[in-house]
PDB file of C-alpha atoms and ligand atoms in Angstrom:
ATOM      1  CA  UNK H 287       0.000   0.000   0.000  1.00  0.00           C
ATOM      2  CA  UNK H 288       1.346   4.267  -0.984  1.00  0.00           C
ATOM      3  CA  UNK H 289       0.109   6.182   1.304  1.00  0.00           C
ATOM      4  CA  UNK H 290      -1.278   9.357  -0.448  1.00  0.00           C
ATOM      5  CA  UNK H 291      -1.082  13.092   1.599  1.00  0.00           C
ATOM      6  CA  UNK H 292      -1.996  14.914  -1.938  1.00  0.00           C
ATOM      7  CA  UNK H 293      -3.280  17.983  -0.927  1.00  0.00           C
ATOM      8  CA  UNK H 294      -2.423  18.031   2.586  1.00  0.00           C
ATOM      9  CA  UNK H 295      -0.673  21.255   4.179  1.00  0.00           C
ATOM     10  CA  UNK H 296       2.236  19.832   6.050  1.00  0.00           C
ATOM     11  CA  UNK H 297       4.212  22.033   8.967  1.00  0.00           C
ATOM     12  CA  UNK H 298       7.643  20.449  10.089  1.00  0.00           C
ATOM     13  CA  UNK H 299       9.198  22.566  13.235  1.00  0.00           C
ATOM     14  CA  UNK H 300      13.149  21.771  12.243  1.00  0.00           C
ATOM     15  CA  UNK H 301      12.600  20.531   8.795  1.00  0.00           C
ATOM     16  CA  UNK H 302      15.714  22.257   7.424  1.00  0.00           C
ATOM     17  CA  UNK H 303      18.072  19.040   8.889  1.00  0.00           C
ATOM     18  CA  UNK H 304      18.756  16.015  10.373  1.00  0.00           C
ATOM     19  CA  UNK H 305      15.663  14.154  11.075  1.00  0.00           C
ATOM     20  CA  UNK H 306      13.053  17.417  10.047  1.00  0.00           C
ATOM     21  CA  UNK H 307      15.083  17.016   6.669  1.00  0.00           C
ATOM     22  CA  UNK H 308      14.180  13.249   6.469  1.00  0.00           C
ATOM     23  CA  UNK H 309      10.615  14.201   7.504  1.00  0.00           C
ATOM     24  CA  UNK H 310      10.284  16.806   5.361  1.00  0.00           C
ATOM     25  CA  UNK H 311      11.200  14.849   2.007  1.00  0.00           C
ATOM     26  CA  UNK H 312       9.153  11.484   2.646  1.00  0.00           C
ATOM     27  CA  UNK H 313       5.817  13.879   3.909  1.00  0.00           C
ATOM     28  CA  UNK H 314       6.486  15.695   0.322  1.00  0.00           C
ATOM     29  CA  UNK H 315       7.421  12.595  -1.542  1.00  0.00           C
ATOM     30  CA  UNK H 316       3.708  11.374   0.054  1.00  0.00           C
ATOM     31  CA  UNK H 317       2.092  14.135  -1.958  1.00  0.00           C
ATOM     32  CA  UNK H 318       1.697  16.596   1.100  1.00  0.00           C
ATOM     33  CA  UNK H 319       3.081  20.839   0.324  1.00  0.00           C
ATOM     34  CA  UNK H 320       5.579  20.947   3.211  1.00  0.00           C
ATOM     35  CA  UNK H 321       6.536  23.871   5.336  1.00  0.00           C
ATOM     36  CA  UNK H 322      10.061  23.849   6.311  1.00  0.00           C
ATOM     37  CA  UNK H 323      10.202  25.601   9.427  1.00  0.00           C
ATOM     38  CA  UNK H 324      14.192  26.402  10.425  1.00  0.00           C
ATOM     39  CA  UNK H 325      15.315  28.874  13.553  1.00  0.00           C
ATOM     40  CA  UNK H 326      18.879  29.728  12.631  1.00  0.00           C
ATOM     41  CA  UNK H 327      20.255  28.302   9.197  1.00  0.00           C
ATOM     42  CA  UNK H 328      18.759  29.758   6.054  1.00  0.00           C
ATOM     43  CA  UNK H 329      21.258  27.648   3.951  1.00  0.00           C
ATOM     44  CA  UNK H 330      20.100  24.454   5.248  1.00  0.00           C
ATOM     45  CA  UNK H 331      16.460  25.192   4.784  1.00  0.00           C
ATOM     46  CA  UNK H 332      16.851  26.337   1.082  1.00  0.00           C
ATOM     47  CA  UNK H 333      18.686  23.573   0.344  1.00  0.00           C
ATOM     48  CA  UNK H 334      16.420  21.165   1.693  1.00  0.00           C
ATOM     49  CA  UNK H 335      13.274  22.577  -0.118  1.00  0.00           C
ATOM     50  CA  UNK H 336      15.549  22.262  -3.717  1.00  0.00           C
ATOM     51  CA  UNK H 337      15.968  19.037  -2.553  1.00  0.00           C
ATOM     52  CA  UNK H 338      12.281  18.484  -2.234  1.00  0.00           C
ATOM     53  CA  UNK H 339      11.610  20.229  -4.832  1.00  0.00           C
ATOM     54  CA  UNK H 340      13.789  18.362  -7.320  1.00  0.00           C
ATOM     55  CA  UNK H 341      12.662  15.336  -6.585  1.00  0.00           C
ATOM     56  CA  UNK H 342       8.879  16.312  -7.854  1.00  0.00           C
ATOM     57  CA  UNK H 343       7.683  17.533  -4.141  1.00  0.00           C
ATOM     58  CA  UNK H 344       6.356  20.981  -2.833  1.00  0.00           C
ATOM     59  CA  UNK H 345       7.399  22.855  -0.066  1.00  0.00           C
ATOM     60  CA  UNK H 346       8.715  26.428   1.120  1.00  0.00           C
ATOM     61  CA  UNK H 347      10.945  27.857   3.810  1.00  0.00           C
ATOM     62  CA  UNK H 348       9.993  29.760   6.672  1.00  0.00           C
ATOM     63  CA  UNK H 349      12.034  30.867   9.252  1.00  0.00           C
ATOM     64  CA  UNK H 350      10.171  30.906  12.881  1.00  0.00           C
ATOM     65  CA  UNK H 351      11.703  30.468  16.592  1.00  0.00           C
ATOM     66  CA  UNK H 352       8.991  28.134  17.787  1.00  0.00           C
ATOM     67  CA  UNK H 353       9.787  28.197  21.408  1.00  0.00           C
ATOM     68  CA  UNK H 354       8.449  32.265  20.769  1.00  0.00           C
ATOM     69  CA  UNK H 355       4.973  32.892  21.336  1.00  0.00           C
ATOM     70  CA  UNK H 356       4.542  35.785  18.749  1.00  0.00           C
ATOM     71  CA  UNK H 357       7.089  34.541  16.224  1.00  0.00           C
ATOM     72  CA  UNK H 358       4.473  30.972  16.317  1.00  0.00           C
ATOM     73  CA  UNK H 359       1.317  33.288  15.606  1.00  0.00           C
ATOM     74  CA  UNK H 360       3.232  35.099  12.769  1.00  0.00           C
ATOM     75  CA  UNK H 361       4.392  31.790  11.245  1.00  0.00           C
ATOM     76  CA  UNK H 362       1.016  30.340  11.364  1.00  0.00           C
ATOM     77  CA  UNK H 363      -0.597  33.792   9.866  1.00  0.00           C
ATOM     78  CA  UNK H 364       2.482  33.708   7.179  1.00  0.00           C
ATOM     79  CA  UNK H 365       1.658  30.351   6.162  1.00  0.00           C
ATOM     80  CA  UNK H 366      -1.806  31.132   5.880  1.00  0.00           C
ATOM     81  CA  UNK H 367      -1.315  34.271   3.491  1.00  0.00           C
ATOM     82  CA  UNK H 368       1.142  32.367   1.298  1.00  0.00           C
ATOM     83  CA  UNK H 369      -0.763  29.221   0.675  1.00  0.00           C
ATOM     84  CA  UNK H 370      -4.060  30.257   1.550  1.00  0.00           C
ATOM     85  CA  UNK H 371      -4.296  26.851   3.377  1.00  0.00           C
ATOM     86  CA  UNK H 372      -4.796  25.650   7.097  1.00  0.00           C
ATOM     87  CA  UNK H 373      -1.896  23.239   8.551  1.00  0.00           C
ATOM     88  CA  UNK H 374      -3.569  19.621   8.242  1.00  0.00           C
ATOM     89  CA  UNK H 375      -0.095  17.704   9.734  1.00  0.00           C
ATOM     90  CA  UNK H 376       2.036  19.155  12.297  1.00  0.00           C
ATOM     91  CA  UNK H 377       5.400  17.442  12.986  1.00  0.00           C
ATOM     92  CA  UNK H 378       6.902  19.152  16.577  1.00  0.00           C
ATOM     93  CA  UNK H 379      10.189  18.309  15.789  1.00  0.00           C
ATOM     94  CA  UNK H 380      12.478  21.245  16.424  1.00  0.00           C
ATOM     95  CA  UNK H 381      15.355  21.012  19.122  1.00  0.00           C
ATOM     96  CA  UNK H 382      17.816  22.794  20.465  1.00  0.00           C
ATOM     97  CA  UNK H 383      21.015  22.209  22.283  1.00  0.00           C
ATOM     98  CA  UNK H 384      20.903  18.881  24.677  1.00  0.00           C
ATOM     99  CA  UNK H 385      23.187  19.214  27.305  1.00  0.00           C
ATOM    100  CA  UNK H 386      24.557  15.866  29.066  1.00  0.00           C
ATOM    101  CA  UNK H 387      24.155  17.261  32.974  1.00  0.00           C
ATOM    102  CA  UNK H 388      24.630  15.339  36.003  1.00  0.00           C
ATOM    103  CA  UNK H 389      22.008  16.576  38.784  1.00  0.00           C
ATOM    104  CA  UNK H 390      24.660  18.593  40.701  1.00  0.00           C
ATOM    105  CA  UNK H 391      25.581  20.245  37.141  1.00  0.00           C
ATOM    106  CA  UNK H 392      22.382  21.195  36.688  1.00  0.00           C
ATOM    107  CA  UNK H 393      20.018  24.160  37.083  1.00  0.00           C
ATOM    108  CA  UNK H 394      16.199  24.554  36.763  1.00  0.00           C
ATOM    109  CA  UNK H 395      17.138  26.909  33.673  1.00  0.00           C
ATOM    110  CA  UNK H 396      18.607  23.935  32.059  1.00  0.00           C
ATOM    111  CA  UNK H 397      15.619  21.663  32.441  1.00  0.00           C
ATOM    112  CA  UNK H 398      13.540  25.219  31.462  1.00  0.00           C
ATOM    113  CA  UNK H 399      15.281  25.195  28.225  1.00  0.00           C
ATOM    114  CA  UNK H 400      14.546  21.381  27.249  1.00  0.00           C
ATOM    115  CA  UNK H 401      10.357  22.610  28.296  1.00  0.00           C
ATOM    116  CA  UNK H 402      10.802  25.053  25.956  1.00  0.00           C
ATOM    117  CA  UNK H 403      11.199  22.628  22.877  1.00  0.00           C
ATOM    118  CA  UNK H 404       9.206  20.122  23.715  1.00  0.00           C
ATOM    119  CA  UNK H 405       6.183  21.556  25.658  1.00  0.00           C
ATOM    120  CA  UNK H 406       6.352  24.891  24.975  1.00  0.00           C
ATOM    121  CA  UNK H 407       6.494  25.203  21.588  1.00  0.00           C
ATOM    122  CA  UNK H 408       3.971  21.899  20.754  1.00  0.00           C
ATOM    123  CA  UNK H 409       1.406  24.000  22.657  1.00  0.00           C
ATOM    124  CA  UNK H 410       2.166  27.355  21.200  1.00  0.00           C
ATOM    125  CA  UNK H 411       1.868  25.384  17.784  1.00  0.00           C
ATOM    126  CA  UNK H 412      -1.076  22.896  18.431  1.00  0.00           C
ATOM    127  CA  UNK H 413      -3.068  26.045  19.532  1.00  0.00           C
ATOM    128  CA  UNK H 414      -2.447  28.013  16.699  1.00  0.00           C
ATOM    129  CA  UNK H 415      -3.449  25.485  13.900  1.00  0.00           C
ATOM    130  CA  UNK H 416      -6.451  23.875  16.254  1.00  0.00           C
ATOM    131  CA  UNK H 417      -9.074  26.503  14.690  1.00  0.00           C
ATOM    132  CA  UNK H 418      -8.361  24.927  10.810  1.00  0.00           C
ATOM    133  CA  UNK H 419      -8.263  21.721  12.307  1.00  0.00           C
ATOM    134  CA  UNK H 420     -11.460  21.437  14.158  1.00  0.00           C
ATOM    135  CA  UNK H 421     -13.174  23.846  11.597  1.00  0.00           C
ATOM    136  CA  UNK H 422     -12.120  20.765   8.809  1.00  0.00           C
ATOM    137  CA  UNK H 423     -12.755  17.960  11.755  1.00  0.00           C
ATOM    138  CA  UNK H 424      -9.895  16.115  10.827  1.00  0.00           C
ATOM    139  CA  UNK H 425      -5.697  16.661  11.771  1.00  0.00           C
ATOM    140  CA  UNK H 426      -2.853  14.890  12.994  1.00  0.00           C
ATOM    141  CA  UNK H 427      -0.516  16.337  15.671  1.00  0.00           C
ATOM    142  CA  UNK H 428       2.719  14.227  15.488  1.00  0.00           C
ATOM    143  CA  UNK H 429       5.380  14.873  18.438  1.00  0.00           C
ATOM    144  CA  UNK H 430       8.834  13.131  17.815  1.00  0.00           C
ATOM    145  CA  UNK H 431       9.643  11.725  20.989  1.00  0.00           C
ATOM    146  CA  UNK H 432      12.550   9.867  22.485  1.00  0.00           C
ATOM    147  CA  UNK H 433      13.466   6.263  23.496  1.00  0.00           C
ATOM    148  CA  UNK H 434      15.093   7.711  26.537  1.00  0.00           C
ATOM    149  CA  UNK H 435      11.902   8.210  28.331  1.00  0.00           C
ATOM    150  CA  UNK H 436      11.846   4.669  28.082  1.00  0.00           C
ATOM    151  CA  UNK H 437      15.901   4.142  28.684  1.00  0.00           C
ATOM    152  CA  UNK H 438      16.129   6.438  31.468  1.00  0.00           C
ATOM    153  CA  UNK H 439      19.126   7.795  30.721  1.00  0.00           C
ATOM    154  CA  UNK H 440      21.480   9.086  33.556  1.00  0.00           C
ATOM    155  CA  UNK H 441      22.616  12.915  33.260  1.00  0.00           C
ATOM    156  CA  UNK H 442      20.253  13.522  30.860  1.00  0.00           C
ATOM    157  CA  UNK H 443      17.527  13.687  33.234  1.00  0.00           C
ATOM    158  CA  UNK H 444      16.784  17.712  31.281  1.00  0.00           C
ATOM    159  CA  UNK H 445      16.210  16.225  28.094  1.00  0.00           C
ATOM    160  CA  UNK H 446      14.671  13.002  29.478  1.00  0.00           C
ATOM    161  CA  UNK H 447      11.817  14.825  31.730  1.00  0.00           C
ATOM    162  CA  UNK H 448      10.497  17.391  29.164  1.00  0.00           C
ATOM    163  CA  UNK H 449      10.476  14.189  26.781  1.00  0.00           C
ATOM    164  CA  UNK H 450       8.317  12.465  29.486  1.00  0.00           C
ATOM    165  CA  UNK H 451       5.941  15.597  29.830  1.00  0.00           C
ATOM    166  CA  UNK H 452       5.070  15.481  26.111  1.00  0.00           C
ATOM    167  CA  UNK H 453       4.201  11.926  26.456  1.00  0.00           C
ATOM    168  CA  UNK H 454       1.608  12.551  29.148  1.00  0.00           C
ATOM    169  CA  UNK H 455       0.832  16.021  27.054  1.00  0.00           C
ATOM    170  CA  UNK H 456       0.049  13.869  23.738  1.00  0.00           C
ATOM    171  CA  UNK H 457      -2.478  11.685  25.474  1.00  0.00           C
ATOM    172  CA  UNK H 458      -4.020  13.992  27.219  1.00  0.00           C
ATOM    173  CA  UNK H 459      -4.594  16.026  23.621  1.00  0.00           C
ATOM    174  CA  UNK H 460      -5.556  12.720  22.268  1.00  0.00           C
ATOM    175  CA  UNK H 461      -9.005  12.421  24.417  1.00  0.00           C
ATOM    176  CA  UNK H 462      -9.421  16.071  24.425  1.00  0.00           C
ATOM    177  CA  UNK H 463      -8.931  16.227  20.175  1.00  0.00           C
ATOM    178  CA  UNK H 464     -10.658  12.610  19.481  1.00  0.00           C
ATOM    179  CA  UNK H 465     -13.950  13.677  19.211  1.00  0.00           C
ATOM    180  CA  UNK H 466     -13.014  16.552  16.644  1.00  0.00           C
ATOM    181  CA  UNK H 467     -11.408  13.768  14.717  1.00  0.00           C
ATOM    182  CA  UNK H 468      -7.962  15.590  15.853  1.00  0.00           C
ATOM    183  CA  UNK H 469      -5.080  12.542  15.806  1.00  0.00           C
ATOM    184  CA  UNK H 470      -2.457  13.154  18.273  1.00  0.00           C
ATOM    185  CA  UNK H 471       0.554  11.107  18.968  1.00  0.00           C
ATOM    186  CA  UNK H 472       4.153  10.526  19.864  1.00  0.00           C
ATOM    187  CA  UNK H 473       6.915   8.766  17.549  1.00  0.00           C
ATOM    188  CA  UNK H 474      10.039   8.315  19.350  1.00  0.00           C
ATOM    189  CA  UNK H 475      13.216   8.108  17.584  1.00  0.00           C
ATOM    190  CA  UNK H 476      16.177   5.515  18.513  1.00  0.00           C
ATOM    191  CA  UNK H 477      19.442   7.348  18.365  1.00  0.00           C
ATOM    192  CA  UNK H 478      19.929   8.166  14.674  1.00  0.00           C
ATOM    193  CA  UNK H 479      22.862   9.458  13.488  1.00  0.00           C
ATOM    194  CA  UNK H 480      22.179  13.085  11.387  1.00  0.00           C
ATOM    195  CA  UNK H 481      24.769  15.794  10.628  1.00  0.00           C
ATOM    196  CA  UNK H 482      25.269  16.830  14.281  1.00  0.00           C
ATOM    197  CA  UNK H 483      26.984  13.384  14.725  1.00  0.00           C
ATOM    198  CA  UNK H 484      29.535  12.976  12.651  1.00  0.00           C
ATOM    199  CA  UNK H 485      31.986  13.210  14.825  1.00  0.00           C
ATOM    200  CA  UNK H 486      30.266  10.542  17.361  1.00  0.00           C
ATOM    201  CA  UNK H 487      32.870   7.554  17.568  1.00  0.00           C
ATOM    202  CA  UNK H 488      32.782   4.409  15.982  1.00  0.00           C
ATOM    203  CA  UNK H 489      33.191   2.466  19.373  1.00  0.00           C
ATOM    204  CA  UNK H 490      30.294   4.441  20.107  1.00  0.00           C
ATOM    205  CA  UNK H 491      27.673   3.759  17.612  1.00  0.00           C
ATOM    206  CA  UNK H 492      29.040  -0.275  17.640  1.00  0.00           C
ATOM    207  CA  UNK H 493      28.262  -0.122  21.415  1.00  0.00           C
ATOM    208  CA  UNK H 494      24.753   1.191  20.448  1.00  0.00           C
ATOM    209  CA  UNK H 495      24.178  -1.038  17.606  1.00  0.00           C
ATOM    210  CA  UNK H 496      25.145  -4.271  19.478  1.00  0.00           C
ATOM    211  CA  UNK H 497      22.127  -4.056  21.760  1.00  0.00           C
ATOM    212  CA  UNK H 498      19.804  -3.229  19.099  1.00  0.00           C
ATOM    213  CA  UNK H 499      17.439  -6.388  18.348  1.00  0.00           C
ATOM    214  CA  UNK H 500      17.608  -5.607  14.665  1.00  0.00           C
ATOM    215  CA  UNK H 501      21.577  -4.933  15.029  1.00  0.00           C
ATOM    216  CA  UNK H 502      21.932  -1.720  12.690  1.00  0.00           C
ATOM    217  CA  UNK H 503      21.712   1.891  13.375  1.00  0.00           C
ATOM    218  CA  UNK H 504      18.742   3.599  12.506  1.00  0.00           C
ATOM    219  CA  UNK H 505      18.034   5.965   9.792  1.00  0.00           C
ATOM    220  CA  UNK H 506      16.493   9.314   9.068  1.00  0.00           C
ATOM    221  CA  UNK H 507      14.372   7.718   6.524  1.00  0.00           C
ATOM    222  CA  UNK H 508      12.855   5.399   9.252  1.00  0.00           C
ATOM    223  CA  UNK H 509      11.329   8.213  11.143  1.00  0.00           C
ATOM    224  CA  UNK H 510      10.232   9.748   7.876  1.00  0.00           C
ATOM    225  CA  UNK H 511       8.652   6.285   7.215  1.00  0.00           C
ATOM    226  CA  UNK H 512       6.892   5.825   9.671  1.00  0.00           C
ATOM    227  CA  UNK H 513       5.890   9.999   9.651  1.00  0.00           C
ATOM    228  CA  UNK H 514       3.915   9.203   6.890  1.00  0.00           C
ATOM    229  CA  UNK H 515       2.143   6.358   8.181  1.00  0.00           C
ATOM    230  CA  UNK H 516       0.589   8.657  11.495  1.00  0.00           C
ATOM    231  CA  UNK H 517      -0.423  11.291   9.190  1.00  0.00           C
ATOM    232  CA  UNK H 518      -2.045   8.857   6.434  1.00  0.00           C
ATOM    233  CA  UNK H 519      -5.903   8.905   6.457  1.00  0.00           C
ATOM    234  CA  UNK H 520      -5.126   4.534   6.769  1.00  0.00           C
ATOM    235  CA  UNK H 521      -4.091   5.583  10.342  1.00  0.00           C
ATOM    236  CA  UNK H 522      -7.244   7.501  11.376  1.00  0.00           C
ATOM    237  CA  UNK H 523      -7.856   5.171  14.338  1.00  0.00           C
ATOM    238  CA  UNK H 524      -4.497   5.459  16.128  1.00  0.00           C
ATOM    239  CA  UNK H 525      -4.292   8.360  18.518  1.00  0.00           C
ATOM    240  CA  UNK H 526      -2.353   8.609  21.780  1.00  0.00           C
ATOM    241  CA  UNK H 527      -0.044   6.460  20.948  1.00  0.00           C
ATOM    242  CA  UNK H 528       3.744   6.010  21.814  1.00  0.00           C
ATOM    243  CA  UNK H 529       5.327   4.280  18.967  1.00  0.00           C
ATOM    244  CA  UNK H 530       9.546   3.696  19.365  1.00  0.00           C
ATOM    245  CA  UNK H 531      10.557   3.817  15.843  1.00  0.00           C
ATOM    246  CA  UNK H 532      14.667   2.491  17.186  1.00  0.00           C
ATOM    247  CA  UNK H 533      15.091  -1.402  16.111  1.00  0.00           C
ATOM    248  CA  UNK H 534      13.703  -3.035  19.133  1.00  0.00           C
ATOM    249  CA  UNK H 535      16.032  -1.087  21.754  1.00  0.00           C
ATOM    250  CA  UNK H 536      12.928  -0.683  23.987  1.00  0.00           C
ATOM    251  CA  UNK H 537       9.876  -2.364  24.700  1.00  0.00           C
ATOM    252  CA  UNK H 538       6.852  -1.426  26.434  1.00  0.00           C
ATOM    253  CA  UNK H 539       5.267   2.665  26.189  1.00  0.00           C
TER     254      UNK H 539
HETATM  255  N1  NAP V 267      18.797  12.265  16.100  1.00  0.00           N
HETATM  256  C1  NAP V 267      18.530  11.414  17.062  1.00  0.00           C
HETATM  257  O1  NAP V 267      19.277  10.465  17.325  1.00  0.00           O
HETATM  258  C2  NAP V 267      17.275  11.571  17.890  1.00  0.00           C
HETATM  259  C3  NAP V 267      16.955  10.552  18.799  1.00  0.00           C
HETATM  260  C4  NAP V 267      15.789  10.670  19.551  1.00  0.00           C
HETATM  261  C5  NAP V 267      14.960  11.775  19.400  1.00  0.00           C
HETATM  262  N2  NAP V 267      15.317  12.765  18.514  1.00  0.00           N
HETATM  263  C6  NAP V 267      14.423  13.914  18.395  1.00  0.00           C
HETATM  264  O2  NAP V 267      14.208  14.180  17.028  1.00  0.00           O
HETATM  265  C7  NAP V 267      14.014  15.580  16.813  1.00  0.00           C
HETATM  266  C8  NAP V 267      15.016  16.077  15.785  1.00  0.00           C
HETATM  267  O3  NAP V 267      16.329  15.841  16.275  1.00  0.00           O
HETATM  268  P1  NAP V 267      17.611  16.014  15.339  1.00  0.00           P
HETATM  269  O4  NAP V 267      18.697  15.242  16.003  1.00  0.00           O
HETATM  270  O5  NAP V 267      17.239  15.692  13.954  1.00  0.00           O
HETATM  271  O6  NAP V 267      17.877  17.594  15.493  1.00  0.00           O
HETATM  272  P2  NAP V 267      18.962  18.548  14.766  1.00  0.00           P
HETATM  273  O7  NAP V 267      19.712  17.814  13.719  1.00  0.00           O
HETATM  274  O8  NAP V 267      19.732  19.192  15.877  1.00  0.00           O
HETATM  275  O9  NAP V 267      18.055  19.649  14.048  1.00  0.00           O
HETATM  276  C9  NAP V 267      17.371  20.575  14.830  1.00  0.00           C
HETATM  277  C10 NAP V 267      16.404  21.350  13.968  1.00  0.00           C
HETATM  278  O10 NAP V 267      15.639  22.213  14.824  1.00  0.00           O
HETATM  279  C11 NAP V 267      15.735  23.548  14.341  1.00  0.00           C
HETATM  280  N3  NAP V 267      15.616  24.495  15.452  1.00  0.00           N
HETATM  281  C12 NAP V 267      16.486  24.739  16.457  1.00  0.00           C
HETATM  282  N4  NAP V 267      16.001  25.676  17.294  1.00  0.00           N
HETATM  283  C13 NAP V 267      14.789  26.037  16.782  1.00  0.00           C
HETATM  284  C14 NAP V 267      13.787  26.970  17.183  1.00  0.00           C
HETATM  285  N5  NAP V 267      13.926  27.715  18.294  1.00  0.00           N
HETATM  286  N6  NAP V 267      12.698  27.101  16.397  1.00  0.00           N
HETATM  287  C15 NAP V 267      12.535  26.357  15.264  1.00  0.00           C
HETATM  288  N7  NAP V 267      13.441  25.457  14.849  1.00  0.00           N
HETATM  289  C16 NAP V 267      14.543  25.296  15.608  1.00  0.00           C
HETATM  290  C17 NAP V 267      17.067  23.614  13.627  1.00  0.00           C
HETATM  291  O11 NAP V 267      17.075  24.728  12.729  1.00  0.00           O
HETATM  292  P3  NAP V 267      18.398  25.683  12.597  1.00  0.00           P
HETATM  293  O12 NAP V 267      19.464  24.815  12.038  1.00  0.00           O
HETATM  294  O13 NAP V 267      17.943  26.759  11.695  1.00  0.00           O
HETATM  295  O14 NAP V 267      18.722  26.145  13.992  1.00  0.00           O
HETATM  296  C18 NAP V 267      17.081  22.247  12.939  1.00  0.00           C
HETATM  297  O15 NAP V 267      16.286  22.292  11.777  1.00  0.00           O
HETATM  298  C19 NAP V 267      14.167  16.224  18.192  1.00  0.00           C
HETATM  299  O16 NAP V 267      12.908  16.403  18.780  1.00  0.00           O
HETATM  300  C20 NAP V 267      14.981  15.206  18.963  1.00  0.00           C
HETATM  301  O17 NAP V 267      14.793  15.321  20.348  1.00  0.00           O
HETATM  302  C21 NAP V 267      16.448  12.692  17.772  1.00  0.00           C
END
């Protein structure tokens, strides 16, 4: 089976690169017009809508710091002028920094700044495309997660909370959304090496790999994958659900 998003309005928060980029391209190669939201790095953005665009897709830049309550309503109005549409998939993907802190090293600003990302800005976001949504009765609110929530991992504990909260956030949208035929869920990546990695040892990603049931490293395209499942119209009756998209290296939500 293809899934089909032809004439869907797609908005990816860090499409411009690493797994965004990877989003980006398989929701476009589905049929969907993507908006490539990017903070920082105009380059990368451009490049990764001629990349789209070349290979037959449509999609457009548009710079926005999501964690920014006004720059979100501006996005969301921009979007609106240019395409004349109403967001029908939003991908809260966009991160920032993620600091490796052990609990002495840490300070509430640091745990602050990982809210930001991935509370924050999905609620900034889901609020401001909820009025198309429920007005069409039908959307899909996809938050990339995180296997650690499942892993636990130790001086990470910023990262790791705020990746916890926007489990308990998604299901709680979920009943709240359901009955306006509003999907929302949570697809958590296993780590997945992107650009910001290249310098991560070998030793390293072996380590990594070895415990991985289906003994490889992930790739972008697997998020991207399984991106386009969520947001298919075949996946209408999955909401508030936690799906680990990392090989096997956890079990259980
Ligand atoms: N890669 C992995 O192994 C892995 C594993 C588990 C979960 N994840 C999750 O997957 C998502 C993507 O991770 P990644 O590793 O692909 O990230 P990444 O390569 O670091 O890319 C981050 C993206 O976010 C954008 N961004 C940064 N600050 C922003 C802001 N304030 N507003 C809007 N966009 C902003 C960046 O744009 P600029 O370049 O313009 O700043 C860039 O497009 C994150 O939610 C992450 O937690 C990743």
């Amino acid at each position: 089976m293809t899934y089909s998003l032809t004439g869907k309005l797609a908005l990816v928060t860090g499409g411009s690169r690493g797994l965004g980029k990877s989003i980006s391209g398989a929701l476009a190669a589905a049929g969907a017009t993507v908006i490539v939201n990017y903070a920082n790095d105009v380059e990368s953005a451009e490049q990764t809508v001629k990349w789209i665009r070349d290979n037959g897709g449509e999609a457009r830049a548009v710079q926005a710091d999501v964690t920014d309550e006004e720059a979100v309503d501006q996005l969301i109005k921009q979007i609106g002028e240019e395409t004349g549409g109403t967001i029908d998939i939003l991908v809260n993907n966009a991160t920032g920094a993620q600091p490796q802190l052990s609990i002495e090293e840490s300070e509430w600003t640091d745990y602050e700044a990982q809210f930001r990302f991935f509370v924050k800005a999905p609620l900034l976001l889901t609020k401001a495309v909820l009025p198309g949504m429920k007005m069409k009765r039908s959307g899909r609110i996809i938050n990339i997660g995180s296997e650690v929530v499942q892993l636990g991992n130790a001086r990470f504990a910023n990262y790791v909370t705020a990746k916890s909260a926007q489990l308990g956030m998604t299901r709680s949208w979920a009943s709240e959304l359901g009955p306006f035929g509003i999907t929302v869920n949570v697809i958590n990546p296993g780590f997945i090496p992107v650009e910001k990695h290249a310098e991560t040892p070998a030793d390293v990603l072996a380590q990594y790999q070895n415990n991985v049931p289906l003994q490889r490293m992930g790739v972008p395209d697997d998020i991207g994958n399984a991106i386009v499942f969520i947001a298919a119209d075949e996946a209408n009756f999955i909401t508030g659900q936690s799906l680990s998209v990392n090989g096997g290296n956890t079990f259980g939500v």
